[in-house]
Amino acid sequence: MAGITTERIIALHAAYIRCIDRNELESWPDFFLDPCLYVVTSAENHRAGFEGGMIYADTRGMLTDRVMSLRDANVYENQSYRHIVGLPYVIRNGGEGTETETPFMVMRIMHDGKTDVFATGVYLDVVRAAGADLKFKKRVVVCDSSRIDTLLALPL
């Protein structure tokens, strides 16, 4: 099994955003260990140490339920995302996993073609090896703005 290298972390990010941008959301939970932590929050709330977020899941089952509700229960305007992700900065490598910080920008494309910057911020991740693959143990999505559109439906 290969170690956790920056190259492998970049490949994990590429596969993750491809999954979301191609609307293959049923595969999205597969990027996480179980248990895991996935939180979408604002920079202000993150600085204040608030643990909750606009989206909070601490198991893969919760992530799967989110996808199922997006497909079957939630009513929201048809939209898609396009992620632009920077290079990950490795904060710490070892122990409980590799900690990284990665900047992102998400463009939202509405059904009528209107495109807007939807979110910018950083991914704060803890990545671990799971067999030959890397998985997220923790992904805290820290959005730069505290003004998050109520159409936050798809995962970031």
PDB file of C-alpha atoms in Angstrom:
ATOM      1  CA  MET A   1       0.000   0.000   0.000  1.00  0.00           C
ATOM      2  CA  ALA A   2       1.413   3.362  -1.004  1.00  0.00           C
ATOM      3  CA  GLY A   3       1.775   6.172   1.551  1.00  0.00           C
ATOM      4  CA  ILE A   4      -0.371   9.267   1.672  1.00  0.00           C
ATOM      5  CA  THR A   5       1.321  11.610  -0.768  1.00  0.00           C
ATOM      6  CA  THR A   6       0.242  14.981  -2.084  1.00  0.00           C
ATOM      7  CA  GLU A   7      -0.220  13.359  -5.496  1.00  0.00           C
ATOM      8  CA  ARG A   8      -2.690  10.833  -4.040  1.00  0.00           C
ATOM      9  CA  ILE A   9      -4.540  13.590  -2.166  1.00  0.00           C
ATOM     10  CA  ILE A  10      -4.855  15.578  -5.408  1.00  0.00           C
ATOM     11  CA  ALA A  11      -6.240  12.466  -7.128  1.00  0.00           C
ATOM     12  CA  LEU A  12      -8.782  12.046  -4.285  1.00  0.00           C
ATOM     13  CA  HIS A  13      -9.927  15.662  -4.712  1.00  0.00           C
ATOM     14  CA  ALA A  14     -10.185  15.250  -8.495  1.00  0.00           C
ATOM     15  CA  ALA A  15     -12.340  12.140  -8.177  1.00  0.00           C
ATOM     16  CA  TYR A  16     -14.489  13.753  -5.453  1.00  0.00           C
ATOM     17  CA  ILE A  17     -15.304  16.895  -7.434  1.00  0.00           C
ATOM     18  CA  ARG A  18     -15.828  14.891 -10.626  1.00  0.00           C
ATOM     19  CA  CYS A  19     -18.431  12.800  -8.799  1.00  0.00           C
ATOM     20  CA  ILE A  20     -20.366  15.900  -7.693  1.00  0.00           C
ATOM     21  CA  ASP A  21     -19.951  17.888 -10.912  1.00  0.00           C
ATOM     22  CA  ARG A  22     -21.156  14.903 -12.990  1.00  0.00           C
ATOM     23  CA  ASN A  23     -24.184  14.466 -10.684  1.00  0.00           C
ATOM     24  CA  GLU A  24     -23.072  10.980  -9.644  1.00  0.00           C
ATOM     25  CA  LEU A  25     -24.149  11.674  -6.085  1.00  0.00           C
ATOM     26  CA  GLU A  26     -24.918   8.054  -5.236  1.00  0.00           C
ATOM     27  CA  SER A  27     -21.126   7.493  -5.268  1.00  0.00           C
ATOM     28  CA  TRP A  28     -20.380  10.540  -3.081  1.00  0.00           C
ATOM     29  CA  PRO A  29     -20.600   8.724   0.306  1.00  0.00           C
ATOM     30  CA  ASP A  30     -17.977   6.240  -0.947  1.00  0.00           C
ATOM     31  CA  PHE A  31     -15.329   8.943  -0.534  1.00  0.00           C
ATOM     32  CA  PHE A  32     -15.760   8.781   3.262  1.00  0.00           C
ATOM     33  CA  LEU A  33     -14.851   6.345   6.009  1.00  0.00           C
ATOM     34  CA  ASP A  34     -17.524   5.255   8.477  1.00  0.00           C
ATOM     35  CA  PRO A  35     -17.828   6.905  10.897  1.00  0.00           C
ATOM     36  CA  CYS A  36     -16.824  10.210   9.333  1.00  0.00           C
ATOM     37  CA  LEU A  37     -17.552  13.886   9.687  1.00  0.00           C
ATOM     38  CA  TYR A  38     -18.861  16.123   6.899  1.00  0.00           C
ATOM     39  CA  VAL A  39     -19.750  19.696   7.850  1.00  0.00           C
ATOM     40  CA  VAL A  40     -20.483  22.781   5.759  1.00  0.00           C
ATOM     41  CA  THR A  41     -20.066  25.946   7.827  1.00  0.00           C
ATOM     42  CA  SER A  42     -19.061  29.591   7.531  1.00  0.00           C
ATOM     43  CA  ALA A  43     -15.611  30.982   8.323  1.00  0.00           C
ATOM     44  CA  GLU A  44     -17.164  33.099  11.072  1.00  0.00           C
ATOM     45  CA  ASN A  45     -18.767  30.083  12.772  1.00  0.00           C
ATOM     46  CA  HIS A  46     -15.605  28.022  12.320  1.00  0.00           C
ATOM     47  CA  ARG A  47     -13.472  30.731  13.959  1.00  0.00           C
ATOM     48  CA  ALA A  48     -15.950  30.878  16.849  1.00  0.00           C
ATOM     49  CA  GLY A  49     -15.584  27.118  17.346  1.00  0.00           C
ATOM     50  CA  PHE A  50     -19.207  26.244  16.543  1.00  0.00           C
ATOM     51  CA  GLU A  51     -19.298  22.554  15.652  1.00  0.00           C
ATOM     52  CA  GLY A  52     -22.614  22.471  13.814  1.00  0.00           C
ATOM     53  CA  GLY A  53     -23.125  23.668  10.297  1.00  0.00           C
ATOM     54  CA  MET A  54     -25.619  24.171   7.517  1.00  0.00           C
ATOM     55  CA  ILE A  55     -24.929  20.559   6.640  1.00  0.00           C
ATOM     56  CA  TYR A  56     -23.798  18.093   9.310  1.00  0.00           C
ATOM     57  CA  ALA A  57     -23.272  14.342   8.932  1.00  0.00           C
ATOM     58  CA  ASP A  58     -21.198  12.037  11.091  1.00  0.00           C
ATOM     59  CA  THR A  59     -21.764   8.696   9.347  1.00  0.00           C
ATOM     60  CA  ARG A  60     -21.774   7.449   5.767  1.00  0.00           C
ATOM     61  CA  GLY A  61     -25.393   6.477   6.358  1.00  0.00           C
ATOM     62  CA  MET A  62     -26.255  10.135   6.931  1.00  0.00           C
ATOM     63  CA  LEU A  63     -24.482  11.031   3.679  1.00  0.00           C
ATOM     64  CA  THR A  64     -26.420   8.326   1.838  1.00  0.00           C
ATOM     65  CA  ASP A  65     -29.683   9.613   3.360  1.00  0.00           C
ATOM     66  CA  ARG A  66     -28.811  13.110   2.144  1.00  0.00           C
ATOM     67  CA  VAL A  67     -28.397  11.841  -1.417  1.00  0.00           C
ATOM     68  CA  MET A  68     -31.645   9.879  -1.208  1.00  0.00           C
ATOM     69  CA  SER A  69     -33.510  12.957   0.020  1.00  0.00           C
ATOM     70  CA  LEU A  70     -31.970  15.077  -2.752  1.00  0.00           C
ATOM     71  CA  ARG A  71     -33.214  12.568  -5.306  1.00  0.00           C
ATOM     72  CA  ASP A  72     -36.626  11.734  -3.854  1.00  0.00           C
ATOM     73  CA  ALA A  73     -37.866  14.194  -1.227  1.00  0.00           C
ATOM     74  CA  ASN A  74     -36.337  17.655  -1.480  1.00  0.00           C
ATOM     75  CA  VAL A  75     -37.773  20.180  -3.877  1.00  0.00           C
ATOM     76  CA  TYR A  76     -35.202  22.566  -5.287  1.00  0.00           C
ATOM     77  CA  GLU A  77     -34.507  24.284  -8.566  1.00  0.00           C
ATOM     78  CA  ASN A  78     -32.546  22.117 -11.006  1.00  0.00           C
ATOM     79  CA  GLN A  79     -28.878  23.094 -10.757  1.00  0.00           C
ATOM     80  CA  SER A  80     -25.371  21.758 -11.158  1.00  0.00           C
ATOM     81  CA  TYR A  81     -21.960  22.673  -9.805  1.00  0.00           C
ATOM     82  CA  ARG A  82     -18.525  23.209 -11.278  1.00  0.00           C
ATOM     83  CA  HIS A  83     -15.696  23.038  -8.736  1.00  0.00           C
ATOM     84  CA  ILE A  84     -12.350  24.758  -9.098  1.00  0.00           C
ATOM     85  CA  VAL A  85      -9.968  23.359  -6.492  1.00  0.00           C
ATOM     86  CA  GLY A  86      -6.506  24.593  -5.553  1.00  0.00           C
ATOM     87  CA  LEU A  87      -3.579  22.518  -4.450  1.00  0.00           C
ATOM     88  CA  PRO A  88      -3.803  20.907  -1.029  1.00  0.00           C
ATOM     89  CA  TYR A  89      -1.459  22.133   1.673  1.00  0.00           C
ATOM     90  CA  VAL A  90      -0.393  19.316   3.986  1.00  0.00           C
ATOM     91  CA  ILE A  91      -0.637  20.567   7.565  1.00  0.00           C
ATOM     92  CA  ARG A  92       0.310  17.303   9.263  1.00  0.00           C
ATOM     93  CA  ASN A  93       1.063  13.835   7.979  1.00  0.00           C
ATOM     94  CA  GLY A  94       0.804  10.895  10.366  1.00  0.00           C
ATOM     95  CA  GLY A  95      -0.942   9.858  13.538  1.00  0.00           C
ATOM     96  CA  GLU A  96      -4.706   9.867  13.022  1.00  0.00           C
ATOM     97  CA  GLY A  97      -4.353  10.716   9.335  1.00  0.00           C
ATOM     98  CA  THR A  98      -3.108  13.386   7.009  1.00  0.00           C
ATOM     99  CA  GLU A  99      -4.520  16.858   7.655  1.00  0.00           C
ATOM    100  CA  THR A 100      -4.824  19.163   4.656  1.00  0.00           C
ATOM    101  CA  GLU A 101      -6.238  22.557   3.739  1.00  0.00           C
ATOM    102  CA  THR A 102      -7.396  23.070   0.167  1.00  0.00           C
ATOM    103  CA  PRO A 103      -8.974  26.213  -1.325  1.00  0.00           C
ATOM    104  CA  PHE A 104     -12.043  25.849  -3.519  1.00  0.00           C
ATOM    105  CA  MET A 105     -14.515  27.817  -5.594  1.00  0.00           C
ATOM    106  CA  VAL A 106     -17.871  26.436  -6.685  1.00  0.00           C
ATOM    107  CA  MET A 107     -19.812  27.837  -9.603  1.00  0.00           C
ATOM    108  CA  ARG A 108     -23.545  27.068  -9.672  1.00  0.00           C
ATOM    109  CA  ILE A 109     -25.233  26.604 -13.028  1.00  0.00           C
ATOM    110  CA  MET A 110     -29.009  26.924 -12.947  1.00  0.00           C
ATOM    111  CA  HIS A 111     -31.406  25.151 -15.295  1.00  0.00           C
ATOM    112  CA  ASP A 112     -31.740  28.330 -17.400  1.00  0.00           C
ATOM    113  CA  GLY A 113     -27.945  28.572 -17.853  1.00  0.00           C
ATOM    114  CA  LYS A 114     -27.356  31.377 -15.355  1.00  0.00           C
ATOM    115  CA  THR A 115     -23.969  30.852 -13.724  1.00  0.00           C
ATOM    116  CA  ASP A 116     -22.836  32.423 -10.456  1.00  0.00           C
ATOM    117  CA  VAL A 117     -20.049  32.038  -7.965  1.00  0.00           C
ATOM    118  CA  PHE A 118     -21.892  29.960  -5.370  1.00  0.00           C
ATOM    119  CA  ALA A 119     -19.262  29.392  -2.698  1.00  0.00           C
ATOM    120  CA  THR A 120     -15.579  29.946  -1.978  1.00  0.00           C
ATOM    121  CA  GLY A 121     -13.571  28.728   0.948  1.00  0.00           C
ATOM    122  CA  VAL A 122     -11.335  25.913   2.125  1.00  0.00           C
ATOM    123  CA  TYR A 123     -11.698  22.216   2.699  1.00  0.00           C
ATOM    124  CA  LEU A 124     -10.189  21.193   6.045  1.00  0.00           C
ATOM    125  CA  ASP A 125      -9.662  17.468   5.714  1.00  0.00           C
ATOM    126  CA  VAL A 126      -8.352  14.477   7.551  1.00  0.00           C
ATOM    127  CA  VAL A 127      -7.534  11.760   5.041  1.00  0.00           C
ATOM    128  CA  ARG A 128      -6.716   8.128   5.831  1.00  0.00           C
ATOM    129  CA  ALA A 129      -5.726   5.127   3.793  1.00  0.00           C
ATOM    130  CA  ALA A 130      -8.450   2.497   3.419  1.00  0.00           C
ATOM    131  CA  GLY A 131      -6.837  -0.418   1.649  1.00  0.00           C
ATOM    132  CA  ALA A 132      -5.428   0.897  -1.607  1.00  0.00           C
ATOM    133  CA  ASP A 133      -7.674   3.984  -1.552  1.00  0.00           C
ATOM    134  CA  LEU A 134      -7.692   7.245   0.354  1.00  0.00           C
ATOM    135  CA  LYS A 135     -10.888   8.277   2.139  1.00  0.00           C
ATOM    136  CA  PHE A 136     -12.012  11.304   4.073  1.00  0.00           C
ATOM    137  CA  LYS A 137     -12.250  10.739   7.804  1.00  0.00           C
ATOM    138  CA  LYS A 138     -13.218  14.374   8.217  1.00  0.00           C
ATOM    139  CA  ARG A 139     -14.180  17.081   5.743  1.00  0.00           C
ATOM    140  CA  VAL A 140     -15.091  20.491   7.111  1.00  0.00           C
ATOM    141  CA  VAL A 141     -16.131  22.806   4.301  1.00  0.00           C
ATOM    142  CA  VAL A 142     -15.461  26.342   5.535  1.00  0.00           C
ATOM    143  CA  CYS A 143     -17.208  28.873   3.306  1.00  0.00           C
ATOM    144  CA  ASP A 144     -15.693  32.358   3.210  1.00  0.00           C
ATOM    145  CA  SER A 145     -19.056  34.084   3.379  1.00  0.00           C
ATOM    146  CA  SER A 146     -21.621  33.744   6.132  1.00  0.00           C
ATOM    147  CA  ARG A 147     -24.284  34.416   3.500  1.00  0.00           C
ATOM    148  CA  ILE A 148     -25.080  31.000   2.103  1.00  0.00           C
ATOM    149  CA  ASP A 149     -27.827  30.662  -0.474  1.00  0.00           C
ATOM    150  CA  THR A 150     -30.813  28.678   0.737  1.00  0.00           C
ATOM    151  CA  LEU A 151     -30.383  26.522  -2.369  1.00  0.00           C
ATOM    152  CA  LEU A 152     -27.432  24.742  -0.749  1.00  0.00           C
ATOM    153  CA  ALA A 153     -28.670  21.356  -1.854  1.00  0.00           C
ATOM    154  CA  LEU A 154     -25.796  19.471  -3.425  1.00  0.00           C
ATOM    155  CA  PRO A 155     -22.701  18.634  -1.404  1.00  0.00           C
ATOM    156  CA  LEU A 156     -19.759  20.965  -1.747  1.00  0.00           C
TER     157      LEU A 156
END
